[in-house]
Short mmCIF file of C-alpha atoms in Angstrom, two decimals:
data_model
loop_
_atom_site.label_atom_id
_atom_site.label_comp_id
_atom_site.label_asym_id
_atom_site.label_seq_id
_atom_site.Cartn_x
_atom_site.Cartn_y
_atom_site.Cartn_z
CA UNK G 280 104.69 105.17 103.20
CA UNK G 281 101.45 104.11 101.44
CA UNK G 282 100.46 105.75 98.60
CA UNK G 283 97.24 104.70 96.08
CA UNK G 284 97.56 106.11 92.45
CA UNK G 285 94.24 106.28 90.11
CA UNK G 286 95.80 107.97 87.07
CA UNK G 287 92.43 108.73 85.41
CA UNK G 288 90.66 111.32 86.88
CA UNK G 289 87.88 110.39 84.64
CA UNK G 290 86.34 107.86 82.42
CA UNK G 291 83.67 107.60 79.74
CA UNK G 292 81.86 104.46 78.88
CA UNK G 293 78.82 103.57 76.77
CA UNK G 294 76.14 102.05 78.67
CA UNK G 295 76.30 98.24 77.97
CA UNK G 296 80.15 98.43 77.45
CA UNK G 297 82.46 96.96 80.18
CA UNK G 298 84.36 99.41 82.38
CA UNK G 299 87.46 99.42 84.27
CA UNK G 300 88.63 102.21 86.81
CA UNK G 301 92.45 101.62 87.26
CA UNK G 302 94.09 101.92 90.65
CA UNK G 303 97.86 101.13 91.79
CA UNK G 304 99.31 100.83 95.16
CA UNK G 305 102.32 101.41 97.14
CA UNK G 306 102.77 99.65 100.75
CA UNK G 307 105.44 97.90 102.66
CA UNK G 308 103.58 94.94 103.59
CA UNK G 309 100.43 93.20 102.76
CA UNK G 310 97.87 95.39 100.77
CA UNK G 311 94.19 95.54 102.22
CA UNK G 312 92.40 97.00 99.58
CA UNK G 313 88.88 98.56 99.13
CA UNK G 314 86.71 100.25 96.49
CA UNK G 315 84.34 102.61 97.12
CA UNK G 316 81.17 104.89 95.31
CA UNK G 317 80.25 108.08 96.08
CA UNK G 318 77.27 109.56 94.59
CA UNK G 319 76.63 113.23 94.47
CA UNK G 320 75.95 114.94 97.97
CA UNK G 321 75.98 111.68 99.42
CA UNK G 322 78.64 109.97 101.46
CA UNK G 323 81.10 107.20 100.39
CA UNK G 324 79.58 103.40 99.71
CA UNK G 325 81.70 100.45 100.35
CA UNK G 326 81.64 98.03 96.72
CA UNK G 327 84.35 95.04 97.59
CA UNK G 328 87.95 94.51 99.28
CA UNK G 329 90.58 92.24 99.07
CA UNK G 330 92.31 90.73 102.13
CA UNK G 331 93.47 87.65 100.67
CA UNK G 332 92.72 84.59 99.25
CA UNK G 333 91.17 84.66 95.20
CA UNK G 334 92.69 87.21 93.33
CA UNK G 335 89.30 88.10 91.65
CA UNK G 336 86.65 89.45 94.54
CA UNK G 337 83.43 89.95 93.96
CA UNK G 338 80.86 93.39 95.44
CA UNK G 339 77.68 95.26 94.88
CA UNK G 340 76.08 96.11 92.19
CA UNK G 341 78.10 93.37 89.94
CA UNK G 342 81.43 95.20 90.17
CA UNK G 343 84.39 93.00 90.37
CA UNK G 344 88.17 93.80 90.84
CA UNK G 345 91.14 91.83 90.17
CA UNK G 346 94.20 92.36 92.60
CA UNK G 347 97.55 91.68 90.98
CA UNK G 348 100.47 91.59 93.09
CA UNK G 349 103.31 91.54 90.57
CA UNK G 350 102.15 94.67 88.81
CA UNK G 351 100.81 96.17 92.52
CA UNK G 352 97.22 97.32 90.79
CA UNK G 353 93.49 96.46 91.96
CA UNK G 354 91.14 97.57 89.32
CA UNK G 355 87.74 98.33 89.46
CA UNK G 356 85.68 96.71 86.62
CA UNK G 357 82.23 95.77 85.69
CA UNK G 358 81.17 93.30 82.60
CA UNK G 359 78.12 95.95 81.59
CA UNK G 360 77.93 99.41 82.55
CA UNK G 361 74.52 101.50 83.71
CA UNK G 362 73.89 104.84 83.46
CA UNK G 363 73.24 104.76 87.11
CA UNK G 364 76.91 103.47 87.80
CA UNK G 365 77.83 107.07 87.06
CA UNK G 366 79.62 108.36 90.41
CA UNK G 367 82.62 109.14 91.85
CA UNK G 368 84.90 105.90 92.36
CA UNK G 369 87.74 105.97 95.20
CA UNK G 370 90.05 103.31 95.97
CA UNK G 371 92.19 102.92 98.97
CA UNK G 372 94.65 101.10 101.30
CA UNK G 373 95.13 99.96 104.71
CA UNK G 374 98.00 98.97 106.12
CA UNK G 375 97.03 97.24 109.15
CA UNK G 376 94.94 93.83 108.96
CA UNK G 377 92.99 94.72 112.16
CA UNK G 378 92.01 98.08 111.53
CA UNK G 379 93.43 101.80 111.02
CA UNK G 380 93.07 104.21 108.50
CA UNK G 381 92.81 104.15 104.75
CA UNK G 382 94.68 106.22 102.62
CA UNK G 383 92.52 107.15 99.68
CA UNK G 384 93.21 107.77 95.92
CA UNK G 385 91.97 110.93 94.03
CA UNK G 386 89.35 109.32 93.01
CA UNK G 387 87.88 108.71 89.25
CA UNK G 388 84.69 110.50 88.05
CA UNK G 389 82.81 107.60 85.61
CA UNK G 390 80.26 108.99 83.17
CA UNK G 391 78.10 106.40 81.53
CA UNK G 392 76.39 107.56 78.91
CA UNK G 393 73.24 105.86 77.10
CA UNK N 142 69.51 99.05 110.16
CA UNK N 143 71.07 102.45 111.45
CA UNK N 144 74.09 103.37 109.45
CA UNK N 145 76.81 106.37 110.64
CA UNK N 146 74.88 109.57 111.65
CA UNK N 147 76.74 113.10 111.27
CA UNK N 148 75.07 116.26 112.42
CA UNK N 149 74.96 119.28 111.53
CA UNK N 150 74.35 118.18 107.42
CA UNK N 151 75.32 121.65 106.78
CA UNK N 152 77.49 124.47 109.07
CA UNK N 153 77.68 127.84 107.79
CA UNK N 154 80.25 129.66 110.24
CA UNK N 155 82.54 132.81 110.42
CA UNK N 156 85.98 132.63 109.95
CA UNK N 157 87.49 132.52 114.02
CA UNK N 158 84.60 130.83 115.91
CA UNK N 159 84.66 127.37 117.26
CA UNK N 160 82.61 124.23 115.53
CA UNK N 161 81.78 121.02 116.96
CA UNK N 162 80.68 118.16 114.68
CA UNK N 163 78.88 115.40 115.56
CA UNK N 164 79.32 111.41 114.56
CA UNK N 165 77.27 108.69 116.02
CA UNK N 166 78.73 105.60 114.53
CA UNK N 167 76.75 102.00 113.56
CA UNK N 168 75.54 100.16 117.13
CA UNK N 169 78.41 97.36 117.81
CA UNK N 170 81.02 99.22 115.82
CA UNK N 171 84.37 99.29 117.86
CA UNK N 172 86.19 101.85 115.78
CA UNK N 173 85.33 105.07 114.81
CA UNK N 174 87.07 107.18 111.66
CA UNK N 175 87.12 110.88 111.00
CA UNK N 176 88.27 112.03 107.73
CA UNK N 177 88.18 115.36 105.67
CA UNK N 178 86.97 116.26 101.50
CA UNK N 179 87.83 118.45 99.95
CA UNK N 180 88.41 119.99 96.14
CA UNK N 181 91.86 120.41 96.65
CA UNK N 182 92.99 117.41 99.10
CA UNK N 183 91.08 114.42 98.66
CA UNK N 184 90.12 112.61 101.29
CA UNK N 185 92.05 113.11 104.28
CA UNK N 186 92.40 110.58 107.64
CA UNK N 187 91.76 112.87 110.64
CA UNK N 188 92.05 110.25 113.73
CA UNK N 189 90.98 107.23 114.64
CA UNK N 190 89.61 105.25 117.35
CA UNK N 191 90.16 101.72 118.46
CA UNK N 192 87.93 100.84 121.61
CA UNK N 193 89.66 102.36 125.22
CA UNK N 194 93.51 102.35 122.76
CA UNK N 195 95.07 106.15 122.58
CA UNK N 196 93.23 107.38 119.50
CA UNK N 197 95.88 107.99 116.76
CA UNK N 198 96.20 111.63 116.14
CA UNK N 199 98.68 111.58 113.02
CA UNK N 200 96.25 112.90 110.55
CA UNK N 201 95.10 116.19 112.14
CA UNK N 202 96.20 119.15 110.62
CA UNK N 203 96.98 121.49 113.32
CA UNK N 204 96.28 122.23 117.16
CA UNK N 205 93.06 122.97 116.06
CA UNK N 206 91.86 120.31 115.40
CA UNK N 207 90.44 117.84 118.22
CA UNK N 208 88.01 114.96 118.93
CA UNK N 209 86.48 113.18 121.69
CA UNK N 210 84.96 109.96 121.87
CA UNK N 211 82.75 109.87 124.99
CA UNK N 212 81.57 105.90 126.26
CA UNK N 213 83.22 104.41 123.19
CA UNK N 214 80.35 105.34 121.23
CA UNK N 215 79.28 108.88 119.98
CA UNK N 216 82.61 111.34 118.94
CA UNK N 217 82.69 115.06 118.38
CA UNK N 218 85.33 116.67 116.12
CA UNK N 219 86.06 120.35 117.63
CA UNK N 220 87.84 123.04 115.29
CA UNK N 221 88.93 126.18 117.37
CA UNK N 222 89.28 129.42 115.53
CA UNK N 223 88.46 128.27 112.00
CA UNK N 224 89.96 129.72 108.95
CA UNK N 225 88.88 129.73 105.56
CA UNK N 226 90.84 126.49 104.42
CA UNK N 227 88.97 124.71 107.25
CA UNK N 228 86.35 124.57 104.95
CA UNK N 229 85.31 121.16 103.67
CA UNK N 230 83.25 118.08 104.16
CA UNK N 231 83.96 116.34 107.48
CA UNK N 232 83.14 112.13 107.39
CA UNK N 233 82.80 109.90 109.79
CA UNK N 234 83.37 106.20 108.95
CA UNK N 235 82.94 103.20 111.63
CA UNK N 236 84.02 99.73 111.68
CA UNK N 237 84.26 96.19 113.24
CA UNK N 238 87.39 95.58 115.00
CA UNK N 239 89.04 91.81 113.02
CA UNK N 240 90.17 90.89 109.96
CA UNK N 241 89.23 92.72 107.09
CA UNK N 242 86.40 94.93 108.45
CA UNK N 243 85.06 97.59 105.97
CA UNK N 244 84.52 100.97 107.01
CA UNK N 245 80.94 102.44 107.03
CA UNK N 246 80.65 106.25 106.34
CA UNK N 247 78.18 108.71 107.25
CA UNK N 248 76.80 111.22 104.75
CA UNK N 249 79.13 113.66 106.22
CA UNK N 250 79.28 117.29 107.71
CA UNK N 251 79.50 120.22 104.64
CA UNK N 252 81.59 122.77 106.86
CA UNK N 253 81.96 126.68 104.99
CA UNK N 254 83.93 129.22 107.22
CA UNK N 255 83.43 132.42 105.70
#
């Protein structure tokens, strides 16, 4: 079965320091993997995914992740934090290329504080 | 353009009526997600639809629960005699069928059975 893991359930950065929001993974074939935002009272924002290809993909707001195979773990990380990056960060799995559902992490609470 | 659209924001209702919930997903969008938050859970995967494909049914928590999705458009998540633990906040995510596609979420249906 697939199974995501974010063993923080929070993390505190400075603003201007680099952040990382850890995730790890657990499927029986290829990993499709997403990050996404949720601010307060609002729904869930899509950041980046990897399918395949580079091992370092790119999303919004200048957040990056880095998919490792060999150690099964797609962090979430970001060069220089905001205040405004402070949200609730879930990452998940799918297990089917075309489509289906994602199974979702507990999600990490980042506070960036000035 | 238009993104997901959930109504009611908000449903207040007493513990043994019936709710319906509402989810127009993005125009084009072939697949259509439901999923549950809450405090103690997560985010749960409700069902799923894939164009005129049996919807897959493996994440709904009891007879309950049920959804429709009329024309292969605009779906409606029915809870029958709700109870207490019923309460949460209902999503609705759509997607592009193909390689990769990201799901879209709607801000999401804040359900309290009292």
């Amino acid at each position: 079965a697939q199974s995501v893991a974010q063993p923080e359930d929070q993390v505190n950065v400075a603003e201007g320091n680099p952040l990382t929001v850890k995730c790890t993974y657990s499927v029986s074939g290829n990993p499709y993997l997403f990050w996404y935002v949720q601010y307060p009272n609002r729904g869930l924002q899509f950041l980046l995914k990897y399918i395949t290809g580079d091992n370092l993909v790119k999303g919004s707001y200048g957040f990056e992740a880095e998919f490792n195979k060999s150690q099964t773990s797609f962090h979430l990380k970001k060069p220089s934090a905001l205040v405004s990056d402070s949200a609730l960060y879930f990452c998940a799995v799918r297990e089917h290329l075309q489509g289906g559902k994602l199974i979702f992490g507990q999600g990490t609470e980042l506070s960036v504080k000035p | 353009g238009a993104g997901v659209s959930q109504s009611p924001s908000n449903k207040v209702t007493e513990k043994g009526k019936d709710v319906e919930l509402r989810c127009d997903p993005i125009s084009g969008h072939t697949a259509l997600y439901w999923y549950r938050q809450s405090l103690g859970q997560g985010l749960e995967f409700l069902i799923y639809f894939q164009g005129n494909s049996a919807p897959d049914k493996s994440g709904l928590p009891s007879d309950r629960f049920s959804a429709e999705r009329t024309g292969g458009s605009v779906s409606t998540l029915t809870i029958q005699r709700t109870q207490q633990e019923d309460s949460a906040v209902y999503l609705c995510a759509s997607s592009y069928t193909g390689t990769g596609h990201e799901q879209y979420f709607g801000p999401g249906t804040r359900l309290t059975v009292t």
